[in-house]
Coordinates of C-alpha atoms in Angstrom, one line a residue:
X1 CA -178.6 -23.2 -116.6
X2 CA -178.0 -25.7 -113.8
X3 CA -174.7 -26.6 -112.1
X4 CA -174.1 -29.5 -109.7
X5 CA -171.1 -28.8 -107.5
X6 CA -169.2 -30.8 -104.9
X7 CA -170.1 -29.3 -101.5
X8 CA -166.5 -29.5 -100.2
X9 CA -165.1 -27.1 -102.8
X10 CA -164.4 -23.9 -100.9
X11 CA -165.2 -20.3 -101.7
X12 CA -167.5 -21.3 -104.6
X13 CA -171.1 -20.7 -103.4
X14 CA -171.4 -17.0 -103.9
X15 CA -169.4 -17.1 -107.2
X16 CA -171.4 -20.0 -108.7
X17 CA -174.7 -18.3 -107.7
X18 CA -173.7 -15.4 -110.1
X19 CA -173.2 -17.8 -113.0
X20 CA -176.1 -20.2 -113.0
X21 CA -179.9 -20.1 -112.5
X22 CA -179.8 -23.2 -110.3
X23 CA -177.0 -24.6 -108.3
X24 CA -177.1 -27.9 -106.4
X25 CA -174.5 -28.9 -103.9
X26 CA -173.8 -32.5 -102.9
X27 CA -171.0 -34.6 -101.5
X28 CA -168.8 -36.4 -103.9
X29 CA -170.5 -39.7 -103.1
X30 CA -174.0 -38.3 -103.6
X31 CA -173.5 -37.6 -107.3
X32 CA -176.0 -39.9 -108.9
X33 CA -177.5 -40.2 -112.4
X34 CA -180.7 -38.8 -111.2
X35 CA -178.9 -35.8 -109.6
X36 CA -176.9 -34.9 -112.7
X37 CA -179.5 -35.8 -115.4
X38 CA -180.7 -32.2 -116.0
X39 CA -177.4 -30.5 -115.2
X40 CA -175.5 -28.5 -117.7
X41 CA -172.2 -28.6 -115.9
X42 CA -170.5 -30.5 -113.0
X43 CA -167.8 -29.0 -110.8
X44 CA -166.2 -31.9 -109.0
X45 CA -163.2 -33.2 -107.0
X46 CA -161.5 -36.6 -107.2
X47 CA -164.2 -38.3 -105.1
X48 CA -166.8 -38.1 -108.0
X49 CA -166.3 -40.8 -110.7
X50 CA -167.4 -39.1 -113.9
X51 CA -168.0 -42.2 -116.0
X52 CA -170.6 -43.7 -118.3
X53 CA -172.8 -44.9 -115.4
X54 CA -173.1 -41.4 -114.0
X55 CA -173.3 -39.4 -117.2
X56 CA -175.0 -41.4 -119.9
X57 CA -178.4 -40.0 -120.8
X58 CA -177.7 -36.7 -119.0
X59 CA -177.6 -33.2 -120.6
X60 CA -174.2 -32.5 -119.0
X61 CA -172.0 -30.7 -121.5
X62 CA -169.0 -29.7 -119.3
X63 CA -167.1 -31.0 -116.3
X64 CA -164.6 -28.9 -114.4
X65 CA -162.6 -30.7 -111.8
X66 CA -161.0 -28.5 -109.1
X67 CA -158.0 -30.8 -109.0
X68 CA -154.7 -31.4 -110.8
X69 CA -155.5 -35.1 -111.4
X70 CA -158.2 -36.3 -113.7
X71 CA -158.1 -40.1 -113.5
X72 CA -161.6 -39.9 -112.0
X73 CA -162.9 -38.7 -115.3
X74 CA -163.6 -41.3 -118.1
X75 CA -162.1 -39.2 -120.8
X76 CA -162.9 -41.8 -123.5
X77 CA -166.6 -41.8 -122.7
X78 CA -166.6 -38.0 -122.4
X79 CA -165.1 -37.7 -125.9
X80 CA -167.7 -40.1 -127.3
X81 CA -170.6 -38.3 -125.6
X82 CA -169.4 -34.8 -126.6
X83 CA -168.7 -33.8 -123.0
X84 CA -165.9 -31.3 -122.6
X85 CA -163.8 -31.3 -119.4
X86 CA -161.0 -29.4 -117.8
X87 CA -158.8 -29.9 -114.8
X88 CA -156.7 -27.4 -112.8
X89 CA -153.1 -28.1 -113.6
X90 CA -150.6 -26.6 -111.2
X91 CA -153.4 -25.2 -108.9
X92 CA -151.9 -26.6 -105.7
X93 CA -148.2 -27.0 -106.7
X94 CA -147.1 -24.5 -104.1
X95 CA -149.1 -26.3 -101.5
X96 CA -147.5 -29.6 -102.3
X97 CA -144.1 -27.9 -102.2
X98 CA -144.9 -26.6 -98.8
X99 CA -145.9 -30.1 -97.6
X100 CA -142.8 -31.8 -99.0
X101 CA -140.4 -29.1 -97.8
X102 CA -141.9 -29.2 -94.2
X103 CA -141.8 -33.0 -94.2
X104 CA -138.1 -32.9 -95.2
X105 CA -137.2 -30.5 -92.5
X106 CA -139.2 -32.4 -89.9
X107 CA -137.6 -35.7 -91.0
X108 CA -134.1 -34.1 -90.9
X109 CA -134.7 -32.9 -87.4
X110 CA -136.3 -36.1 -86.2
X111 CA -133.7 -38.3 -87.7
X112 CA -130.7 -36.1 -87.1
X113 CA -129.8 -35.8 -90.8
X114 CA -128.7 -32.8 -92.7
X115 CA -130.5 -32.2 -96.0
X116 CA -127.5 -30.4 -97.5
X117 CA -125.4 -32.7 -99.6
X118 CA -128.1 -35.5 -99.9
X119 CA -129.3 -36.6 -103.3
X120 CA -133.0 -36.4 -104.1
X121 CA -134.6 -38.1 -107.0
X122 CA -137.8 -36.4 -108.5
X123 CA -140.0 -38.8 -110.3
X124 CA -142.3 -36.7 -112.5
X125 CA -141.1 -33.1 -113.3
X126 CA -144.3 -31.2 -114.1
X127 CA -145.8 -28.3 -112.2
X128 CA -145.1 -29.9 -108.8
X129 CA -142.0 -31.8 -109.5
X130 CA -140.3 -28.7 -110.9
X131 CA -141.0 -26.8 -107.8
X132 CA -139.7 -29.6 -105.6
X133 CA -136.5 -29.8 -107.6
X134 CA -135.9 -26.0 -107.3
X135 CA -136.6 -26.1 -103.6
X136 CA -134.2 -29.0 -103.1
X137 CA -131.4 -27.2 -104.9
X138 CA -132.0 -24.2 -102.7
X139 CA -131.6 -26.5 -99.7
X140 CA -128.2 -27.6 -101.0
X141 CA -129.3 -31.0 -102.2
X142 CA -128.1 -32.8 -105.4
X143 CA -131.1 -33.3 -107.7
X144 CA -131.7 -36.1 -110.2
X145 CA -134.8 -35.9 -112.5
X146 CA -136.8 -38.7 -113.9
X147 CA -139.5 -38.0 -116.5
X148 CA -139.6 -40.4 -119.5
X149 CA -142.3 -38.4 -121.4
X150 CA -140.4 -35.2 -121.1
X151 CA -137.1 -36.9 -121.8
X152 CA -138.6 -38.3 -125.0
X153 CA -140.2 -35.0 -126.1
X154 CA -137.2 -32.8 -125.3
X155 CA -134.3 -35.2 -126.0
X156 CA -132.6 -33.8 -123.0
X157 CA -129.8 -35.3 -121.0
X158 CA -131.2 -33.5 -117.9
X159 CA -133.2 -36.7 -117.2
X160 CA -132.1 -40.1 -115.9
X161 CA -133.7 -43.5 -115.6
X162 CA -135.5 -44.8 -112.6
X163 CA -132.6 -47.3 -112.1
X164 CA -130.2 -44.4 -111.6
X165 CA -132.4 -42.9 -108.9
X166 CA -132.6 -46.3 -107.2
X167 CA -128.8 -46.5 -107.2
X168 CA -127.9 -43.0 -106.2
X169 CA -130.6 -41.3 -104.2
X170 CA -131.0 -40.7 -100.5
X171 CA -134.6 -39.4 -101.0
X172 CA -137.0 -40.3 -103.8
X173 CA -140.2 -38.2 -104.2
X174 CA -143.1 -39.2 -106.6
X175 CA -145.0 -36.5 -108.5
X176 CA -146.5 -38.4 -111.5
X177 CA -150.1 -38.6 -112.7
X178 CA -151.7 -42.0 -112.5
X179 CA -151.6 -43.9 -115.9
X180 CA -152.9 -47.4 -115.7
X181 CA -152.0 -48.4 -119.3
X182 CA -149.7 -47.5 -122.1
X183 CA -146.0 -46.9 -122.6
X184 CA -145.9 -44.3 -119.7
X185 CA -147.8 -46.5 -117.3
X186 CA -147.3 -45.3 -113.7
X187 CA -149.6 -47.8 -111.9
X188 CA -147.3 -49.6 -109.4
X189 CA -144.3 -47.8 -110.9
X190 CA -142.6 -48.4 -107.6
X191 CA -143.1 -52.2 -107.2
X192 CA -141.3 -55.0 -105.5
X193 CA -138.5 -55.0 -108.2
X194 CA -138.0 -51.3 -107.7
X195 CA -137.7 -51.6 -103.9
X196 CA -135.2 -54.5 -104.3
X197 CA -133.1 -52.4 -106.6
X198 CA -132.5 -49.6 -104.0
X199 CA -129.0 -49.1 -102.9
X200 CA -128.9 -46.2 -100.4
X201 CA -131.8 -47.0 -98.0
X202 CA -133.7 -43.8 -99.1
X203 CA -136.6 -41.9 -97.7
X204 CA -139.7 -42.4 -100.0
X205 CA -142.2 -39.6 -100.4
X206 CA -145.5 -40.0 -102.3
X207 CA -147.8 -37.1 -102.8
X208 CA -149.0 -38.1 -106.3
X209 CA -151.4 -41.0 -106.4
X210 CA -151.6 -43.9 -104.0
X211 CA -151.6 -46.5 -106.9
X212 CA -148.3 -45.2 -108.1
X213 CA -146.6 -47.3 -105.4
X214 CA -147.4 -50.9 -104.6
X215 CA -148.6 -50.8 -101.0
X216 CA -147.4 -54.3 -100.1
X217 CA -144.0 -53.8 -101.7
X218 CA -143.6 -50.4 -99.8
X219 CA -144.7 -51.9 -96.5
X220 CA -142.3 -54.8 -96.9
X221 CA -139.5 -52.5 -97.8
X222 CA -140.1 -50.5 -94.6
X223 CA -140.3 -53.7 -92.5
X224 CA -137.1 -55.1 -94.1
X225 CA -135.3 -51.7 -93.7
X226 CA -134.6 -51.4 -97.5
X227 CA -135.9 -47.9 -97.1
X228 CA -135.2 -45.6 -94.2
X229 CA -138.6 -44.0 -93.9
X230 CA -141.8 -43.2 -95.8
X231 CA -143.8 -40.0 -96.0
X232 CA -147.2 -41.0 -97.5
X233 CA -150.0 -38.6 -98.3
X234 CA -151.8 -40.7 -100.9
X235 CA -152.9 -44.3 -100.5
X236 CA -154.3 -47.2 -102.5
X237 CA -157.9 -47.9 -101.8
X238 CA -158.6 -44.6 -100.0
X239 CA -160.3 -44.2 -97.6
X240 CA -159.8 -47.8 -96.6
X241 CA -156.0 -47.4 -96.2
X242 CA -153.4 -49.9 -95.1
X243 CA -153.2 -49.5 -91.3
X244 CA -149.9 -51.2 -91.0
X245 CA -148.3 -48.9 -93.5
X246 CA -149.8 -45.9 -91.8
X247 CA -148.4 -47.1 -88.4
X248 CA -144.9 -47.6 -89.8
X249 CA -144.7 -44.5 -92.0
X250 CA -142.7 -41.6 -90.6
X251 CA -145.5 -39.3 -91.7
X252 CA -148.9 -40.4 -93.0
X253 CA -151.6 -37.9 -93.9
X254 CA -155.1 -38.1 -95.4
X255 CA -154.4 -36.9 -99.0
X256 CA -154.1 -33.2 -98.0
X257 CA -150.6 -32.2 -99.3
X258 CA -152.3 -29.9 -101.8
X259 CA -154.9 -28.7 -99.3
X260 CA -153.6 -25.3 -98.4
X261 CA -156.2 -22.6 -98.5
X262 CA -154.2 -20.9 -101.2
X263 CA -154.2 -24.1 -103.4
X264 CA -157.9 -24.6 -102.8
X265 CA -158.7 -21.1 -103.8
X266 CA -156.6 -21.5 -107.0
X267 CA -158.4 -24.7 -107.9
X268 CA -161.8 -23.1 -107.3
X269 CA -160.9 -20.1 -109.4
X270 CA -159.5 -22.3 -112.2
X271 CA -162.6 -24.5 -112.3
X272 CA -165.0 -21.5 -112.4
X273 CA -162.9 -19.8 -115.1
X274 CA -163.1 -23.0 -117.2
X275 CA -166.9 -23.0 -116.8
X276 CA -167.0 -19.3 -117.9
X277 CA -164.9 -20.0 -120.9
X278 CA -167.0 -22.9 -122.0
X279 CA -170.4 -21.2 -121.6
X280 CA -169.1 -17.8 -122.6
X281 CA -170.0 -16.2 -119.2
X282 CA -168.4 -13.1 -117.7
X283 CA -166.5 -13.9 -114.5
X284 CA -167.6 -11.4 -111.9
X285 CA -166.2 -13.0 -108.7
X286 CA -163.2 -12.8 -106.5
X287 CA -161.8 -16.0 -104.9
X288 CA -159.5 -15.4 -102.0
X289 CA -158.7 -17.5 -98.8
X290 CA -159.2 -15.9 -95.4
X291 CA -156.2 -14.5 -93.6
X292 CA -154.3 -16.6 -91.0
X293 CA -155.4 -16.0 -87.4
X294 CA -151.9 -15.1 -86.4
X295 CA -150.1 -13.5 -89.4
X296 CA -146.9 -12.6 -87.5
X297 CA -144.3 -15.3 -87.1
X298 CA -141.2 -14.6 -85.1
X299 CA -138.6 -17.4 -85.1
X300 CA -134.9 -18.0 -84.7
X301 CA -134.5 -19.4 -88.2
X302 CA -136.4 -19.7 -91.5
X303 CA -136.8 -23.4 -91.0
X304 CA -138.4 -22.9 -87.6
X305 CA -140.7 -20.3 -89.0
X306 CA -142.0 -22.4 -91.8
X307 CA -142.5 -25.4 -89.6
X308 CA -144.5 -23.3 -87.3
X309 CA -146.6 -22.2 -90.2
X310 CA -147.2 -25.8 -91.2
X311 CA -145.8 -29.1 -90.0
X312 CA -147.4 -32.3 -91.6
X313 CA -146.4 -34.3 -88.5
X314 CA -149.4 -32.7 -86.8
X315 CA -151.8 -34.1 -89.5
X316 CA -150.0 -37.4 -89.3
X317 CA -150.5 -37.8 -85.5
X318 CA -154.3 -37.1 -85.9
X319 CA -154.6 -39.7 -88.7
X320 CA -152.6 -42.3 -86.9
X321 CA -154.8 -41.9 -83.8
X322 CA -158.0 -42.0 -85.9
X323 CA -157.5 -43.8 -89.3
X324 CA -161.2 -44.5 -89.5
X325 CA -161.7 -40.7 -89.9
X326 CA -159.7 -40.4 -93.1
X327 CA -162.6 -38.9 -95.1
X328 CA -163.7 -36.7 -92.3
X329 CA -160.2 -35.3 -91.8
X330 CA -159.8 -34.7 -95.5
X331 CA -163.2 -33.2 -96.0
X332 CA -163.1 -30.9 -93.0
X333 CA -159.4 -29.9 -93.3
X334 CA -158.6 -26.8 -91.2
X335 CA -157.3 -23.5 -92.6
X336 CA -153.7 -23.8 -93.8
X337 CA -152.0 -20.8 -95.4
X338 CA -148.8 -20.8 -97.3
X339 CA -145.8 -18.8 -96.2
X340 CA -146.6 -15.8 -98.4
X341 CA -149.6 -15.0 -96.2
X342 CA -147.4 -14.4 -93.1
X343 CA -145.1 -11.7 -91.9
X344 CA -142.0 -13.7 -91.0
X345 CA -139.4 -12.1 -88.7
X346 CA -136.2 -13.9 -88.0
X347 CA -134.9 -13.0 -84.5
X348 CA -131.3 -12.2 -84.1
X349 CA -129.3 -13.4 -81.1

């Protein structure tokens, strides 16, 4: 059995070697028809486009993507070709929550704004959006939820329309999958009309997919001060991102919100577990991230402690200084652990 695996997926080499007779590692851009022709399974990230041009004529039977999103997989072609696939839903939800929470605290400090009492709108209430909503309530914020598919399926009055978010929210955070067509289309969900409908000069956060927000409309809204600030982790046309938007964003990072070591380990484990289920293999591996170099955090407050553990402003400063290194910064992201990996001690006066 032969696997072809993205070489940026962490903690996978020893484990994969226990499952396959042959394992080939390559960068996402190096996945070619010749490379995958005699592979039984692919384990990929979003940088590998798993479409007809790559897969047709191959013996690939299964694709595991170590990501929540799967818009890089041509699901229609895979169905026609009899290729099964699985993604890793929720694998990095806690990591994205850490990113958004830290970004909110950094923003509140930098702009002199208290989070308590503000109204946040969550667009997309799945694995990630649900965690963001819970975190926001714990911060004393009012939470409005927007999720048309869930609203239709559940018939619940817990959800409101996008127009109500535009009218009432001080912060709007996007957590939807990318859907280019259909009734639940999210491509350019936040377009010029959306930004013109805003009433409260909100902070906009996008950690979902770059194409969910129209870049020009967002950039114009920042310039015209129709929005207060933007926290952008995902971009249209990555890695060729809009330099003006990056410059003007309060925080701009290279698609790493879900890149905690904990989230990466979860994604790797879920991808390998999916491969084992499909090929009826016995998992005999343990996937765990390394410990943080300084596991003890002493601080005067919980907020200070968690910002010391991770502050996305640091990633933003590096990207703003070197936007041409987008892929390098993303592909060689340093160790980042979530709060549970630390011993946090709050110092009393």
